[in-house]
Short mmCIF file of C-alpha atoms in Angstrom, two decimals:
data_model
loop_
_atom_site.label_atom_id
_atom_site.label_comp_id
_atom_site.label_asym_id
_atom_site.label_seq_id
_atom_site.Cartn_x
_atom_site.Cartn_y
_atom_site.Cartn_z
CA MET A 1 0.46 -0.13 -0.30
CA ARG A 2 1.16 3.31 -0.54
CA VAL A 3 2.40 5.88 1.59
CA PRO A 4 0.24 9.11 1.45
CA PHE A 5 2.48 12.42 -0.07
CA TYR A 6 1.61 14.01 2.76
CA MET A 7 3.38 11.66 5.44
CA GLN A 8 6.54 11.24 2.64
CA ILE A 9 6.69 14.20 3.81
CA ARG A 10 6.15 14.79 7.28
CA GLN A 11 8.91 11.67 7.81
CA TYR A 12 11.53 13.57 5.72
CA ILE A 13 11.30 16.86 7.74
CA MET A 14 11.44 14.63 11.27
CA ASP A 15 14.58 12.77 9.72
CA HIS A 16 16.62 15.75 9.42
CA ILE A 17 15.58 17.16 12.75
CA GLN A 18 16.10 13.61 14.03
CA GLN A 19 19.56 13.25 12.59
CA GLY A 20 20.47 16.99 13.58
CA LYS A 21 20.69 18.62 9.76
CA TRP A 22 18.17 21.00 11.09
CA LYS A 23 18.60 22.12 14.55
CA PRO A 24 16.13 24.28 17.06
CA ASN A 25 14.62 27.32 14.82
CA ASP A 26 16.52 26.87 11.90
CA LYS A 27 14.21 27.72 8.89
CA ILE A 28 12.96 24.90 7.42
CA PRO A 29 12.20 24.53 3.19
CA SER A 30 9.40 26.75 2.45
CA GLU A 31 6.25 24.89 1.41
CA ASN A 32 6.37 26.24 -2.71
CA GLU A 33 10.08 24.56 -1.99
CA LEU A 34 9.00 20.63 -0.77
CA ALA A 35 5.97 21.11 -2.90
CA GLU A 36 9.19 21.28 -5.95
CA LYS A 37 10.29 18.76 -4.37
CA PHE A 38 7.74 15.58 -3.77
CA GLN A 39 5.94 16.88 -7.04
CA VAL A 40 2.52 17.40 -4.57
CA SER A 41 0.65 20.28 -4.47
CA ARG A 42 1.06 22.98 -1.40
CA ILE A 43 -2.14 21.53 -0.01
CA THR A 44 -0.86 18.62 0.69
CA VAL A 45 2.68 19.99 2.18
CA LYS A 46 0.10 22.39 4.13
CA LYS A 47 -1.23 19.25 5.41
CA ALA A 48 2.37 17.57 6.53
CA LEU A 49 2.83 20.80 8.18
CA ASP A 50 -0.11 21.40 9.71
CA ALA A 51 0.43 18.10 11.56
CA LEU A 52 4.28 18.87 12.56
CA VAL A 53 2.84 22.38 13.67
CA GLU A 54 0.45 20.14 15.92
CA GLU A 55 2.49 18.50 17.18
CA GLY A 56 4.89 20.83 18.49
CA ILE A 57 7.37 19.93 16.26
CA ILE A 58 8.02 22.59 14.47
CA TYR A 59 6.11 26.35 14.87
CA ARG A 60 5.11 29.00 12.07
CA ILE A 61 6.23 32.89 12.12
CA GLN A 62 3.37 34.51 9.70
CA GLY A 63 5.27 35.80 6.54
CA ARG A 64 8.68 34.11 7.35
CA GLY A 65 8.17 30.69 7.13
CA SER A 66 8.50 27.83 9.13
CA PHE A 67 10.72 26.39 11.73
CA VAL A 68 12.04 23.98 14.10
CA ALA A 69 10.79 24.08 17.49
CA LYS A 70 12.94 23.82 20.30
CA LYS A 71 12.97 20.39 22.50
CA GLU A 72 11.62 21.98 25.70
CA ASP A 73 8.38 22.75 23.65
CA SER A 74 8.60 19.32 21.90
CA GLU A 75 8.92 16.95 24.38
CA HIS A 76 6.47 14.91 23.84
CA ILE A 77 7.28 14.25 19.97
CA ILE A 78 8.55 10.25 19.49
CA TYR A 79 11.52 10.11 19.37
CA PRO A 80 13.45 6.01 19.09
CA ASN A 81 15.96 7.30 21.75
CA ASN A 82 13.33 9.03 24.25
CA VAL A 83 12.01 5.48 25.38
CA SER A 84 13.99 4.14 28.04
CA GLN A 85 13.36 1.90 31.20
CA GLN A 86 14.34 4.99 33.17
CA ASN A 87 11.82 7.22 32.38
CA SER A 88 8.99 4.41 32.00
CA SER A 89 6.27 5.02 32.95
CA LYS A 90 5.16 0.91 32.74
CA LEU A 91 2.56 1.31 31.36
CA ILE A 92 0.67 -0.64 28.37
CA ALA A 93 -2.58 0.05 26.66
CA CYS A 94 -4.49 -2.88 25.03
CA ILE A 95 -6.54 -1.83 22.16
CA ILE A 96 -9.23 -4.67 20.83
CA PRO A 97 -12.39 -4.56 19.03
CA ARG A 98 -14.54 -6.44 21.41
CA LEU A 99 -14.14 -8.53 24.83
CA ASN A 100 -17.12 -11.29 23.72
CA SER A 101 -15.52 -14.34 23.19
CA GLN A 102 -13.15 -17.07 24.38
CA PHE A 103 -10.17 -16.27 22.04
CA ILE A 104 -9.71 -12.62 22.85
CA THR A 105 -10.87 -12.90 26.59
CA ILE A 106 -7.98 -15.88 27.03
CA MET A 107 -5.31 -13.54 25.02
CA MET A 108 -6.38 -10.84 26.68
CA SER A 109 -5.24 -11.98 30.17
CA GLU A 110 -2.34 -13.78 29.42
CA ILE A 111 -1.15 -10.45 28.19
CA GLU A 112 -2.21 -8.93 31.26
CA LYS A 113 -0.38 -11.39 33.55
CA LEU A 114 2.70 -11.08 31.18
CA LEU A 115 3.02 -7.69 31.43
CA ALA A 116 2.32 -7.54 34.85
CA GLN A 117 5.70 -9.93 35.53
CA HIS A 118 7.30 -7.87 33.54
CA GLY A 119 6.43 -4.37 36.26
CA TYR A 120 4.08 -2.71 33.26
CA ARG A 121 0.42 -2.09 33.97
CA VAL A 122 -2.36 -2.63 30.94
CA ILE A 123 -5.26 -0.34 30.13
CA LEU A 124 -7.74 -2.43 28.21
CA CYS A 125 -10.04 -0.47 25.91
CA GLN A 126 -12.72 -1.53 23.53
CA THR A 127 -13.08 0.02 20.01
CA TYR A 128 -16.49 -1.73 18.97
CA ASP A 129 -14.59 -2.14 15.40
CA SER A 130 -15.23 1.64 15.15
CA GLN A 131 -11.35 3.04 13.50
CA GLN A 132 -12.91 6.25 14.58
CA LEU A 133 -13.35 4.86 17.66
CA GLU A 134 -9.75 3.21 17.52
CA THR A 135 -7.88 6.32 16.43
CA GLN A 136 -9.40 8.76 19.21
CA ILE A 137 -8.32 6.00 21.78
CA LEU A 138 -5.03 5.93 20.30
CA LYS A 139 -4.76 9.49 21.09
CA GLU A 140 -5.96 9.56 23.79
CA VAL A 141 -3.92 6.65 25.23
CA LEU A 142 -0.66 8.43 24.01
CA ARG A 143 -1.29 11.44 26.19
CA LEU A 144 -1.33 9.33 28.95
CA GLY A 145 2.41 8.55 28.17
CA VAL A 146 2.11 4.80 27.59
CA ASP A 147 5.07 3.22 26.83
CA GLY A 148 3.26 0.52 24.58
CA LEU A 149 0.40 -0.27 22.48
CA ILE A 150 -1.00 -3.87 21.30
CA ILE A 151 -3.54 -3.31 19.06
CA TYR A 152 -6.07 -6.06 17.80
CA PRO A 153 -7.41 -4.06 14.38
CA ALA A 154 -11.09 -3.23 13.99
CA GLU A 155 -12.52 -5.44 11.40
CA GLY A 156 -12.70 -4.23 8.05
CA GLU A 157 -10.48 -1.83 8.92
CA THR A 158 -7.73 -1.96 5.59
CA TYR A 159 -5.48 1.14 6.93
CA ASN A 160 -4.86 3.31 9.90
CA GLU A 161 -2.89 6.79 9.58
CA GLU A 162 -2.32 7.20 13.19
CA ILE A 163 -0.71 3.60 13.59
CA LEU A 164 1.29 3.95 10.35
CA LYS A 165 2.72 7.57 11.88
CA LEU A 166 3.60 5.32 15.63
CA THR A 167 5.14 2.87 13.26
CA ILE A 168 7.50 6.04 11.35
CA GLU A 169 8.34 7.26 14.04
CA LYS A 170 9.87 4.19 15.65
CA PHE A 171 7.15 3.84 18.50
CA PRO A 172 6.84 0.56 20.22
CA LEU A 173 3.38 -0.60 18.59
CA VAL A 174 2.21 -4.48 18.37
CA LEU A 175 -0.75 -5.75 16.09
CA ILE A 176 -2.55 -8.71 16.99
CA ASP A 177 -4.77 -11.21 15.29
CA ARG A 178 -4.90 -8.83 12.31
CA TYR A 179 -2.29 -7.34 10.02
CA PHE A 180 -2.59 -3.96 8.14
CA ARG A 181 -0.84 -5.39 3.79
CA GLY A 182 1.79 -2.44 3.21
CA ILE A 183 2.57 -1.65 6.88
CA GLY A 184 5.86 -3.03 8.23
CA ALA A 185 4.13 -2.44 11.97
CA ASN A 186 4.70 -5.61 13.93
CA SER A 187 2.64 -8.15 14.13
CA VAL A 188 1.57 -11.31 16.40
CA CYS A 189 -0.77 -13.85 14.08
CA THR A 190 -2.81 -16.83 13.94
CA ASP A 191 -1.20 -18.44 10.66
CA ASN A 192 -5.06 -18.26 9.09
CA VAL A 193 -3.77 -19.74 6.09
CA LEU A 194 -2.45 -22.51 7.27
CA GLY A 195 -5.74 -23.31 9.35
CA ALA A 196 -8.13 -22.94 6.84
CA TYR A 197 -6.37 -25.23 4.48
CA GLU A 198 -6.04 -28.15 7.41
CA ALA A 199 -10.24 -27.01 7.98
CA THR A 200 -10.64 -28.16 4.26
CA LYS A 201 -8.18 -30.50 4.17
CA HIS A 202 -9.77 -32.83 6.99
CA LEU A 203 -13.36 -32.32 4.66
CA LEU A 204 -11.60 -33.60 1.70
CA GLU A 205 -10.16 -36.17 3.07
CA LEU A 206 -13.59 -37.32 4.74
CA GLY A 207 -14.39 -37.36 0.68
CA HIS A 208 -16.52 -34.14 0.60
CA THR A 209 -16.51 -32.00 -2.56
CA LYS A 210 -18.82 -29.83 -2.40
CA ILE A 211 -17.90 -27.89 -0.04
CA GLY A 212 -19.32 -24.58 1.11
CA ILE A 213 -17.79 -21.52 3.02
CA VAL A 214 -19.43 -18.94 5.17
CA SER A 215 -17.91 -16.15 6.35
CA SER A 216 -18.53 -12.14 7.39
CA ILE A 217 -17.14 -9.61 4.58
CA PRO A 218 -13.90 -10.32 3.91
CA GLU A 219 -12.68 -6.96 2.57
CA GLY A 220 -10.18 -5.22 4.78
CA THR A 221 -9.50 -8.11 7.69
CA THR A 222 -6.29 -9.90 6.79
CA SER A 223 -7.75 -13.19 9.02
CA ILE A 224 -10.29 -13.80 7.04
CA GLU A 225 -8.49 -12.65 3.61
CA ASP A 226 -6.03 -15.19 4.46
CA ARG A 227 -8.88 -18.24 5.21
CA ILE A 228 -10.65 -17.51 2.49
CA LYS A 229 -6.74 -18.09 0.91
CA GLY A 230 -6.18 -21.55 2.77
CA PHE A 231 -9.08 -22.80 1.75
CA GLU A 232 -8.63 -22.15 -1.98
CA LYS A 233 -5.16 -23.57 -1.59
CA ALA A 234 -6.69 -26.96 -0.74
CA LEU A 235 -9.08 -26.41 -2.83
CA THR A 236 -6.84 -26.25 -5.70
CA GLU A 237 -4.51 -29.19 -4.21
CA TYR A 238 -6.75 -31.51 -4.61
CA ASN A 239 -8.17 -30.52 -7.73
CA ILE A 240 -11.50 -29.28 -6.91
CA PRO A 241 -12.72 -26.81 -9.12
CA ILE A 242 -13.64 -23.22 -7.11
CA ASP A 243 -16.71 -22.05 -7.69
CA HIS A 244 -17.81 -19.20 -6.32
CA ARG A 245 -21.65 -20.21 -5.64
CA LEU A 246 -21.04 -21.83 -2.75
CA TYR A 247 -19.28 -18.55 -1.09
CA LEU A 248 -21.69 -16.95 1.42
CA LEU A 249 -19.60 -14.04 2.85
CA ASP A 250 -21.70 -10.88 3.86
CA LEU A 251 -23.15 -12.31 7.26
CA HIS A 252 -22.70 -9.75 9.58
CA LEU A 253 -20.26 -9.15 12.76
CA THR A 254 -21.37 -11.46 15.96
CA LEU A 255 -23.88 -9.65 17.54
CA GLU A 256 -27.25 -10.86 18.86
CA GLU A 257 -29.48 -8.25 17.04
CA HIS A 258 -27.90 -9.92 14.03
CA ASP A 259 -28.08 -13.04 14.32
CA HIS A 260 -31.78 -13.25 12.97
CA ILE A 261 -30.66 -11.82 9.50
CA ASN A 262 -27.76 -14.03 9.70
CA LYS A 263 -29.60 -17.55 10.04
CA ASP A 264 -32.08 -15.79 7.50
CA LYS A 265 -29.09 -15.44 4.74
CA ILE A 266 -27.77 -19.17 5.99
CA LYS A 267 -31.10 -20.66 5.66
CA ASN A 268 -31.76 -18.83 1.83
CA PHE A 269 -28.17 -19.96 1.43
CA LEU A 270 -28.44 -23.94 2.07
CA SER A 271 -31.30 -23.78 0.48
CA ASN A 272 -30.41 -22.67 -2.70
CA HIS A 273 -27.24 -25.20 -2.24
CA ARG A 274 -28.22 -28.69 -1.72
CA ASP A 275 -25.52 -30.11 -2.79
CA ILE A 276 -23.13 -28.66 -0.26
CA THR A 277 -22.06 -31.85 1.80
CA ALA A 278 -20.00 -30.09 4.07
CA LEU A 279 -19.13 -26.21 5.39
CA PHE A 280 -16.59 -24.88 5.97
CA LEU A 281 -17.37 -21.58 8.45
CA VAL A 282 -14.43 -18.76 8.68
CA ASN A 283 -16.10 -17.63 11.72
CA ASN A 284 -20.17 -17.00 13.06
CA GLY A 285 -20.08 -21.01 13.86
CA LEU A 286 -22.67 -21.56 16.30
CA THR A 287 -24.90 -19.52 14.54
CA VAL A 288 -24.40 -21.75 11.15
CA ILE A 289 -24.91 -24.68 13.36
CA GLU A 290 -28.29 -23.62 14.82
CA ALA A 291 -29.94 -22.37 11.90
CA ALA A 292 -28.77 -25.66 10.11
CA LEU A 293 -30.57 -27.75 12.94
CA GLU A 294 -33.25 -25.31 12.56
CA MET A 295 -34.03 -26.21 8.71
CA GLY A 296 -33.86 -29.89 10.01
CA TYR A 297 -30.21 -31.05 8.82
CA THR A 298 -28.65 -33.69 10.70
CA ILE A 299 -25.10 -33.08 11.30
CA PRO A 300 -22.78 -34.57 10.11
CA GLN A 301 -24.69 -37.14 8.44
CA ASP A 302 -26.73 -34.97 6.26
CA LEU A 303 -24.09 -31.32 6.52
CA SER A 304 -20.62 -31.88 7.92
CA MET A 305 -19.61 -28.62 9.79
CA ILE A 306 -15.95 -26.68 10.85
CA MET A 307 -15.60 -24.44 12.33
CA PHE A 308 -12.73 -21.42 12.65
CA ASP A 309 -12.03 -20.94 16.45
CA ASP A 310 -13.29 -23.07 19.27
CA TYR A 311 -15.67 -21.24 22.01
CA GLU A 312 -16.51 -22.31 25.83
CA PHE A 313 -17.98 -25.69 27.25
CA SER A 314 -17.83 -26.25 22.99
CA HIS A 315 -17.61 -29.97 24.05
CA LEU A 316 -21.29 -30.15 26.13
CA HIS A 317 -22.56 -28.95 22.85
CA LYS A 318 -25.33 -30.37 21.10
CA VAL A 319 -23.15 -31.36 18.20
CA PRO A 320 -19.82 -30.65 19.15
CA PRO A 321 -17.95 -28.66 17.17
CA THR A 322 -15.07 -29.63 15.29
CA CYS A 323 -12.88 -26.48 14.58
CA ILE A 324 -9.51 -25.17 14.33
CA ARG A 325 -8.04 -23.86 17.29
CA GLN A 326 -5.99 -20.54 17.92
CA GLN A 327 -3.25 -20.31 20.33
CA GLU A 328 -4.58 -17.69 22.31
CA THR A 329 -1.73 -18.56 25.42
CA LEU A 330 0.96 -18.37 22.65
CA LEU A 331 -0.20 -15.59 20.58
CA ALA A 332 -0.07 -13.60 24.26
CA GLN A 333 3.36 -14.89 24.64
CA GLU A 334 4.55 -13.98 21.82
CA ALA A 335 3.31 -10.63 21.69
CA VAL A 336 4.23 -9.92 25.24
CA LYS A 337 7.86 -11.22 24.08
CA LEU A 338 7.79 -8.32 20.73
CA MET A 339 6.70 -5.73 22.96
CA ILE A 340 9.05 -5.61 25.46
CA SER A 341 12.30 -6.09 23.45
CA THR A 342 10.29 -3.22 21.40
CA ILE A 343 10.21 -1.35 24.48
CA GLU A 344 13.93 -1.87 25.42
CA ASN A 345 15.04 -1.10 21.33
CA PRO A 346 13.28 0.60 19.21
CA LEU A 347 15.03 0.81 16.29
CA GLN A 348 15.07 -2.87 15.95
CA LYS A 349 13.59 -4.84 12.58
CA ARG A 350 9.71 -5.67 12.47
CA GLN A 351 8.26 -8.56 12.78
CA GLN A 352 5.33 -10.52 11.30
CA ILE A 353 4.95 -13.33 13.63
CA PHE A 354 2.72 -16.49 12.68
CA VAL A 355 1.55 -19.02 15.22
CA PRO A 356 0.09 -21.90 14.06
CA PRO A 357 -3.67 -23.42 15.38
CA LYS A 358 -4.78 -26.55 16.00
CA LEU A 359 -7.20 -29.20 14.08
CA ILE A 360 -9.55 -30.14 17.18
CA VAL A 361 -11.91 -33.46 15.99
CA ARG A 362 -15.62 -33.46 16.96
CA SER A 363 -18.83 -34.89 16.80
CA SER A 364 -19.97 -32.20 13.48
CA THR A 365 -17.93 -33.66 10.83
CA ASP A 366 -17.73 -36.76 9.24
CA VAL A 367 -17.13 -39.04 6.14
CA CYS A 368 -19.28 -37.75 3.09
CA GLN A 369 -22.52 -39.75 2.92
CA THR A 370 -23.90 -38.95 -0.80
CA SER A 371 -22.36 -36.65 -3.68
CA THR A 372 -25.63 -34.87 -3.72
CA ASN A 373 -27.49 -33.92 -0.11
CA GLN A 374 -31.40 -35.44 -1.18
CA HIS A 375 -32.18 -33.65 2.58
CA VAL A 376 -35.90 -32.03 2.09
CA ASP A 377 -37.12 -29.14 5.14
#
């Protein structure tokens, strides 16, 4: 993903200041000079300079131009060599979409426990999958003087300017569960391609060839996009044609008020695709199982299902689901390890860490009974 021009200009100015090429009270190039150098409009340059003025990095004098601020006027600027354990507030902000699943709860609990062992306290904030709220929270916790950020990005989010800015400035930051394509930020994620591949392979080895896939909207959420990629990779390796008619990819997020809408979509999808003998559930797994049972399907005899993610007491469910279980504890350990390492050395090379998930076979998958599902409501 291309970095916006105004961010490139901003980083160019920051680099010159941090490297000592431009010292306090030095005049920086004019808007016209920067516009010509970067081949952009003055409006783009002005946006970059306005951001730097707001952060206290530069100041303007009407009719004279823009100048580098004095050190005491810009102490809040995030410079790589400013992070030290001696001045540390020992505070980490964890920003998550919502605390509504076993996966997130276990992972956050482990992160809090491990950070406490390193002497850090945790601020936990929920964005409810709102990028606007995520940006607002980021600014608020930075004003509190946190030493680092662990961020579980909002669903559907492809890019966040604040996160890009912090990454460029080498602020200690780790993304979990998802990452942003084109932004070289630290991240710790489940290997979603591998997990989806193993899930689909499990169904294929049971003899299923008409396999549907059910998901919320994938665009902008790397975890979902990667699971679809893994699903298609397995089909291709087994020489099964990819049939997009067997894709249902527009379910809502897992909220109670959307359950009836999701169930209607699922029931309509199953009614229109009687030849499906198995489903790979990217998310919203329980809702799909409930909808199928309400239609009179017997699982797994009529329809095998495998879901990504486990849930609490799943083994006690009417149909204990076969699933791909993410290793929440290991994800938390890797995230904290990378967080501490980045605080101690903000200039280190950024890392993308992928943790393999586990296949857990229960009662919702079985050998394919027939090539065509003859079930009637």
